[in-house]
mmCIF file of C-alpha atoms in Angstrom:
data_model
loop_
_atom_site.group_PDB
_atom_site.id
_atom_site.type_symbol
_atom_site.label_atom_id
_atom_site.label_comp_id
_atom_site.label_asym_id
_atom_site.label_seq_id
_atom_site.Cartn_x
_atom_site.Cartn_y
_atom_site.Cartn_z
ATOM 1 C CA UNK A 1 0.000 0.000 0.000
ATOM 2 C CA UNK A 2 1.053 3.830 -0.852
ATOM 3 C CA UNK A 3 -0.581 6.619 -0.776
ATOM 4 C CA UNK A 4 1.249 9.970 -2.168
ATOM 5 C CA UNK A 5 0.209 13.371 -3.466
ATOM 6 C CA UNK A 6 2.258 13.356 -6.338
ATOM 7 C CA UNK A 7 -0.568 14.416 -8.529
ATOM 8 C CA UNK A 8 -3.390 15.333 -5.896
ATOM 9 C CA UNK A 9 -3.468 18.702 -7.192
ATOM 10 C CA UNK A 10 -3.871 19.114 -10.436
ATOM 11 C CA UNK A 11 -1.705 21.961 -11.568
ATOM 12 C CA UNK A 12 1.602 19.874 -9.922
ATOM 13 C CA UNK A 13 4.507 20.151 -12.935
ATOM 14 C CA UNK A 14 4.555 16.700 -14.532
ATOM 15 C CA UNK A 15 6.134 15.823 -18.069
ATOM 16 C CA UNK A 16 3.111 16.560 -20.733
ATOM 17 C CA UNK A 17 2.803 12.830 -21.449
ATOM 18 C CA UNK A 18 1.520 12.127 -17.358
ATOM 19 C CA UNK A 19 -2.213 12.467 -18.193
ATOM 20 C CA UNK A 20 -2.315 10.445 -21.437
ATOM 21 C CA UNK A 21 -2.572 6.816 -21.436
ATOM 22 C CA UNK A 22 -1.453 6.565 -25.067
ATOM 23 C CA UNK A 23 2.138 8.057 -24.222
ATOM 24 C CA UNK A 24 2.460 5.685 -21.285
ATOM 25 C CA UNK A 25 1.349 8.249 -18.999
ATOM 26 C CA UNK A 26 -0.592 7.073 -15.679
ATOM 27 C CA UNK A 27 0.538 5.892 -12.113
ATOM 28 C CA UNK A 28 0.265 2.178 -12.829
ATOM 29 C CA UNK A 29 3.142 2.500 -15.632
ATOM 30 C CA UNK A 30 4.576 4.896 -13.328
ATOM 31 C CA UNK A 31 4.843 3.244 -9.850
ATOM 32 C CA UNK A 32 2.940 -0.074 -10.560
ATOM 33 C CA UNK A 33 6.349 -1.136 -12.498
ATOM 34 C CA UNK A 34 7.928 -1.539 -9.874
ATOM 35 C CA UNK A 35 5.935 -2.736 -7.489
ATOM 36 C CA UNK A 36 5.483 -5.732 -9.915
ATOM 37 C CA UNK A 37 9.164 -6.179 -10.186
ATOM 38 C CA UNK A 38 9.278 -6.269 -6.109
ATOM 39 C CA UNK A 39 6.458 -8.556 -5.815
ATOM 40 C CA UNK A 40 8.385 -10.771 -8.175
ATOM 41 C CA UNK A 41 11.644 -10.415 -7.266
ATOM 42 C CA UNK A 42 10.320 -11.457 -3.903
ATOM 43 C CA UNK A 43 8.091 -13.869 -4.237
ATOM 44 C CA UNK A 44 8.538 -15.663 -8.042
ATOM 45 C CA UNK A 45 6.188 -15.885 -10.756
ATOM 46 C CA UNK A 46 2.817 -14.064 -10.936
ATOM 47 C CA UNK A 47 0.149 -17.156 -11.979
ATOM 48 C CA UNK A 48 -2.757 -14.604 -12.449
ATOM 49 C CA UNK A 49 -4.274 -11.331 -11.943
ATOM 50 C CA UNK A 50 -8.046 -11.780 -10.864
ATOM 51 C CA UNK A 51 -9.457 -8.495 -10.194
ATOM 52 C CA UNK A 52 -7.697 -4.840 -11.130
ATOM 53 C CA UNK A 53 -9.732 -1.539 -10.616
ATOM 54 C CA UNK A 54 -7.118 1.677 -12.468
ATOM 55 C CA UNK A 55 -8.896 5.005 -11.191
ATOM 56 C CA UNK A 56 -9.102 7.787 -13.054
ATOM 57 C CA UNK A 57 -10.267 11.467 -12.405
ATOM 58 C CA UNK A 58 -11.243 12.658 -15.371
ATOM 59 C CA UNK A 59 -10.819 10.927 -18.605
ATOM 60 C CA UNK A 60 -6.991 10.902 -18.478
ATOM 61 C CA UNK A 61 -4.959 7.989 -17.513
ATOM 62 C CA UNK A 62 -4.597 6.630 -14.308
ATOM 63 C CA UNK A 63 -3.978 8.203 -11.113
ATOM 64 C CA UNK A 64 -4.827 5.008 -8.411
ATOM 65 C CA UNK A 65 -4.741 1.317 -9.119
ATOM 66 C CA UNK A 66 -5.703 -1.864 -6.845
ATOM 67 C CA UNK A 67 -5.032 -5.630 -8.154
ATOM 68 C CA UNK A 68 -5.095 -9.178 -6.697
ATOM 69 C CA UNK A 69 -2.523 -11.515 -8.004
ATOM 70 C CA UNK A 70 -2.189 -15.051 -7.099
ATOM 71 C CA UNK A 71 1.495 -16.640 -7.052
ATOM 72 C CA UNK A 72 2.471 -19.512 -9.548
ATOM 73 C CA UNK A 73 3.454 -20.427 -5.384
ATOM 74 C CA UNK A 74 -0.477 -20.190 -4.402
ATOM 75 C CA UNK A 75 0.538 -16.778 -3.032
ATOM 76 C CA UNK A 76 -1.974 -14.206 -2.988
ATOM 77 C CA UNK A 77 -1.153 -10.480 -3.120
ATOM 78 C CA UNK A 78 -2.588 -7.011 -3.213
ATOM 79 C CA UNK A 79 -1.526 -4.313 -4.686
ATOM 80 C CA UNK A 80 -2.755 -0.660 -3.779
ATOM 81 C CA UNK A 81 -1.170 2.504 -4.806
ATOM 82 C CA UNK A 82 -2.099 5.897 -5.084
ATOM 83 C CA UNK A 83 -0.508 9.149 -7.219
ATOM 84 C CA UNK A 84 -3.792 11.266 -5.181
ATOM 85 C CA UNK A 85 -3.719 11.273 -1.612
ATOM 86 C CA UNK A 86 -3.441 14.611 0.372
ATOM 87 C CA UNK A 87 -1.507 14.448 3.398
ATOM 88 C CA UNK A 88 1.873 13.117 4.005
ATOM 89 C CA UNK A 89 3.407 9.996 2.373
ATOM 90 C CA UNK A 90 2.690 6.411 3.473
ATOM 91 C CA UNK A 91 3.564 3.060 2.608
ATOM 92 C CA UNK A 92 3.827 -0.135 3.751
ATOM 93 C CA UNK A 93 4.715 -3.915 2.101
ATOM 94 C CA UNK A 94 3.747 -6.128 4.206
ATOM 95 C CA UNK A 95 4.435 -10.279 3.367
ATOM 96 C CA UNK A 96 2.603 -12.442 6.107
ATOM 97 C CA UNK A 97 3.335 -16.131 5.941
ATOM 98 C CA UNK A 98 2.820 -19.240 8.716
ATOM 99 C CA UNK A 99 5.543 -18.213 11.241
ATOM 100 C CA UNK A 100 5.520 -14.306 11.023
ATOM 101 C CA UNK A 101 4.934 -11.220 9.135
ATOM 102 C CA UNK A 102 7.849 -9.055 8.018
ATOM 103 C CA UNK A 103 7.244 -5.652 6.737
ATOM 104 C CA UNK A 104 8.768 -2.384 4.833
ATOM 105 C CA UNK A 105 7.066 0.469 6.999
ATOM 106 C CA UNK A 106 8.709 3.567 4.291
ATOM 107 C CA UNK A 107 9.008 6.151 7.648
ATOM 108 C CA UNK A 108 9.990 3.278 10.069
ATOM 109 C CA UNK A 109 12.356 0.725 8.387
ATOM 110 C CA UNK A 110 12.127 -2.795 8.178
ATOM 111 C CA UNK A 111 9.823 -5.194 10.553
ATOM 112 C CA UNK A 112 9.474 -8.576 11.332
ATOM 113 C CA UNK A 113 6.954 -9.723 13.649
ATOM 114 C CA UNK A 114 6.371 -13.332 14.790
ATOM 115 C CA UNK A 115 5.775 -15.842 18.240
ATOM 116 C CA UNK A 116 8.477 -14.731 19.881
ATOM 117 C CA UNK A 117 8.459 -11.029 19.317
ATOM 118 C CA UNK A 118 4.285 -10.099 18.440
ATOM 119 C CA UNK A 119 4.789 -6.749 18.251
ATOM 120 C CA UNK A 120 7.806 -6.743 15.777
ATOM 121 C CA UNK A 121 11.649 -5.648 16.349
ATOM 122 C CA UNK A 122 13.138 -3.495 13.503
ATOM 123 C CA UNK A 123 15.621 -4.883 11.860
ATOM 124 C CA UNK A 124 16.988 -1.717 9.939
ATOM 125 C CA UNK A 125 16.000 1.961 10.459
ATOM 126 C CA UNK A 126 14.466 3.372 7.344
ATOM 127 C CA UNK A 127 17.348 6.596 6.235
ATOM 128 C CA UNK A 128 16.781 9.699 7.491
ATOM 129 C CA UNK A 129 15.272 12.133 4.959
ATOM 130 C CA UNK A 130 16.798 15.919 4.938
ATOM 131 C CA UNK A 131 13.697 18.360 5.099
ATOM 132 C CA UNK A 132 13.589 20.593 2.218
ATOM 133 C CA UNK A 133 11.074 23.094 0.936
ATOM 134 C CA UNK A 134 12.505 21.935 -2.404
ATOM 135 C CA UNK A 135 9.712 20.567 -5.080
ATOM 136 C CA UNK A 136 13.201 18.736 -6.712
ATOM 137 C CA UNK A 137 13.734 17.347 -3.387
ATOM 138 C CA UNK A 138 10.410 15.588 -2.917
ATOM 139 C CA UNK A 139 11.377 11.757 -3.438
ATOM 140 C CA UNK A 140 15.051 12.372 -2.056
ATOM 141 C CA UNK A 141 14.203 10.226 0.735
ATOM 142 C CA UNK A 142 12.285 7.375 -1.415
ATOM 143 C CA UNK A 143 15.543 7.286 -4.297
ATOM 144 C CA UNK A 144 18.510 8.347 -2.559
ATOM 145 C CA UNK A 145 19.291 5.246 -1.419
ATOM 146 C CA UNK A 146 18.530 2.826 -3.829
ATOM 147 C CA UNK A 147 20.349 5.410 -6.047
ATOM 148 C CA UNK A 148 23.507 5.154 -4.321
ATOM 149 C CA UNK A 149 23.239 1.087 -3.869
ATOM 150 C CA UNK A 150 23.032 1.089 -7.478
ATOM 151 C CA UNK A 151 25.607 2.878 -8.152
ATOM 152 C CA UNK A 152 27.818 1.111 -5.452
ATOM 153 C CA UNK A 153 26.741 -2.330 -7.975
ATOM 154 C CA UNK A 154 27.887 -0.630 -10.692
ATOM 155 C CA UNK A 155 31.323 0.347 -9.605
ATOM 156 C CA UNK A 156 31.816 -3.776 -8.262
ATOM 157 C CA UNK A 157 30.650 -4.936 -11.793
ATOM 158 C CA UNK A 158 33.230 -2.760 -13.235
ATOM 159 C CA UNK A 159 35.636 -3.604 -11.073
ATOM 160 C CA UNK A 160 34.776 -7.415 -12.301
ATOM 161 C CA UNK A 161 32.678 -8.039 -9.072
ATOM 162 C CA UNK A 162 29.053 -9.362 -8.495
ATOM 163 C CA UNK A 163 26.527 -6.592 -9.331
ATOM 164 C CA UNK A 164 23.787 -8.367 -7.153
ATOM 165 C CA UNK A 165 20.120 -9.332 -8.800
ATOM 166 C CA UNK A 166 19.643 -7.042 -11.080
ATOM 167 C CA UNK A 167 16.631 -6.923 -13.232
ATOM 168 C CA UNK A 168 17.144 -8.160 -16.835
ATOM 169 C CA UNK A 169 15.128 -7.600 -20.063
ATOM 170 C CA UNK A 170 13.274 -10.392 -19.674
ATOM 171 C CA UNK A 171 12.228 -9.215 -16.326
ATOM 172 C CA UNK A 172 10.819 -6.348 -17.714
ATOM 173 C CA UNK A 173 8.616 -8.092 -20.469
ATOM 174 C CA UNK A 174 7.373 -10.527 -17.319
ATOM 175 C CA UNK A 175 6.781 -6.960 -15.646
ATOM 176 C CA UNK A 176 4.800 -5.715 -18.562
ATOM 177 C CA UNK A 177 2.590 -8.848 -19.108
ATOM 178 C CA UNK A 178 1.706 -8.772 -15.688
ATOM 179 C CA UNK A 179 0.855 -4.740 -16.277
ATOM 180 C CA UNK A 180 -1.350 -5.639 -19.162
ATOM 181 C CA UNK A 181 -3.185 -8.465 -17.412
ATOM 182 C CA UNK A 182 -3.978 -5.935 -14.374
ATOM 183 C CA UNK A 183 -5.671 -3.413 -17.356
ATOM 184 C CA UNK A 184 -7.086 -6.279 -18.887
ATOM 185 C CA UNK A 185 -8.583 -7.369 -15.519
ATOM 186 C CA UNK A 186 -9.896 -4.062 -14.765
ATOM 187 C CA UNK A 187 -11.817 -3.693 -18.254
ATOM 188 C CA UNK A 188 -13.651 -6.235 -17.290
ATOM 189 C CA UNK A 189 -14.764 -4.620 -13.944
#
């Protein structure tokens, strides 16, 4: 689940192609991307989407989305995202299984909860944002430092190290399939 206000007011600067749907404009291109990519990265294949709703205010493209996938693994997931929410940030990714429940709370770090600690110990502190009155500096805190871990991959790969799991090209076209079946899925709503 996030909730932004990227685009809650209307007159926010975004590229000319945000609002239309035919230049790949919309939140679920925008954000959704990657939220697929984490959901797969994390927990394998997606076997199906079976319900997708894309919200729109106006006849534009997208602004909100909500999906259900089921797991070639039998595991179920929902997705809900929003470009339109007033108010400060949120967002949390929460995976519950049969011994515990870990979690990415974006102002708190990361959680895990399970019989022998209920109410969850952190595990890592989310980094500290630097307040600014900035509109560049808006998503500092959300890409500085997957930024910088990037670029620290880069520089080992160069070096003739392991870059990690990176995403491939076939990753992406998985990605988009997955993106087509969720507006396929909510045509049908």
């Amino acid at each position: 689940m996030q909730h932004i206000s990227l685009v809650a007011d209307r007159s926010s600067p975004v590229p000319s192609w945000w609002y239309d749907a035919d230049r790949g404009g919309g939140w679920l291109l925008a954000s959704g991307s990657h939220v697929v990519d984490q959901v797969r990265h994390w927990l394998g294949e997606v076997g199906s989407v079976s319900a997708a709703s894309l919200l729109h205010r106006g006849d534009d493209a997208d602004d909100s989305f909500t999906a259900h996938l089921t797991m070639t693994s039998g595991c179920e997931v929902t997705l809900v995202q929003s470009a339109t929410a007033w108010g400060p940030p949120s967002g949390v990714t929460r995976v519950v299984g049969d011994t515990g429940t870990v979690w990415i709370d974006g102002n708190a770090g990361v959680w895990l909860a399970d019989a022998d600690h209920p109410d969850g110990r952190r595990l890592r502190e989310a980094p500290p944002a630097e307040p600014s009155d900035d509109p560049r500096h808006r998503f500092t805190h959300l890409e500085l430092g997957p930024f910088t871990d990037l670029c620290r991959r880069f520089s080992a790969a160069i070096a003739g190290g392991h870059s990690g799991d990176a995403a491939t090209f076939a990753d992406g076209v998985a990605n988009q399939r997955v993106l087509d079946d969720m507006r396929a899925a909510s045509r049908r709503q």
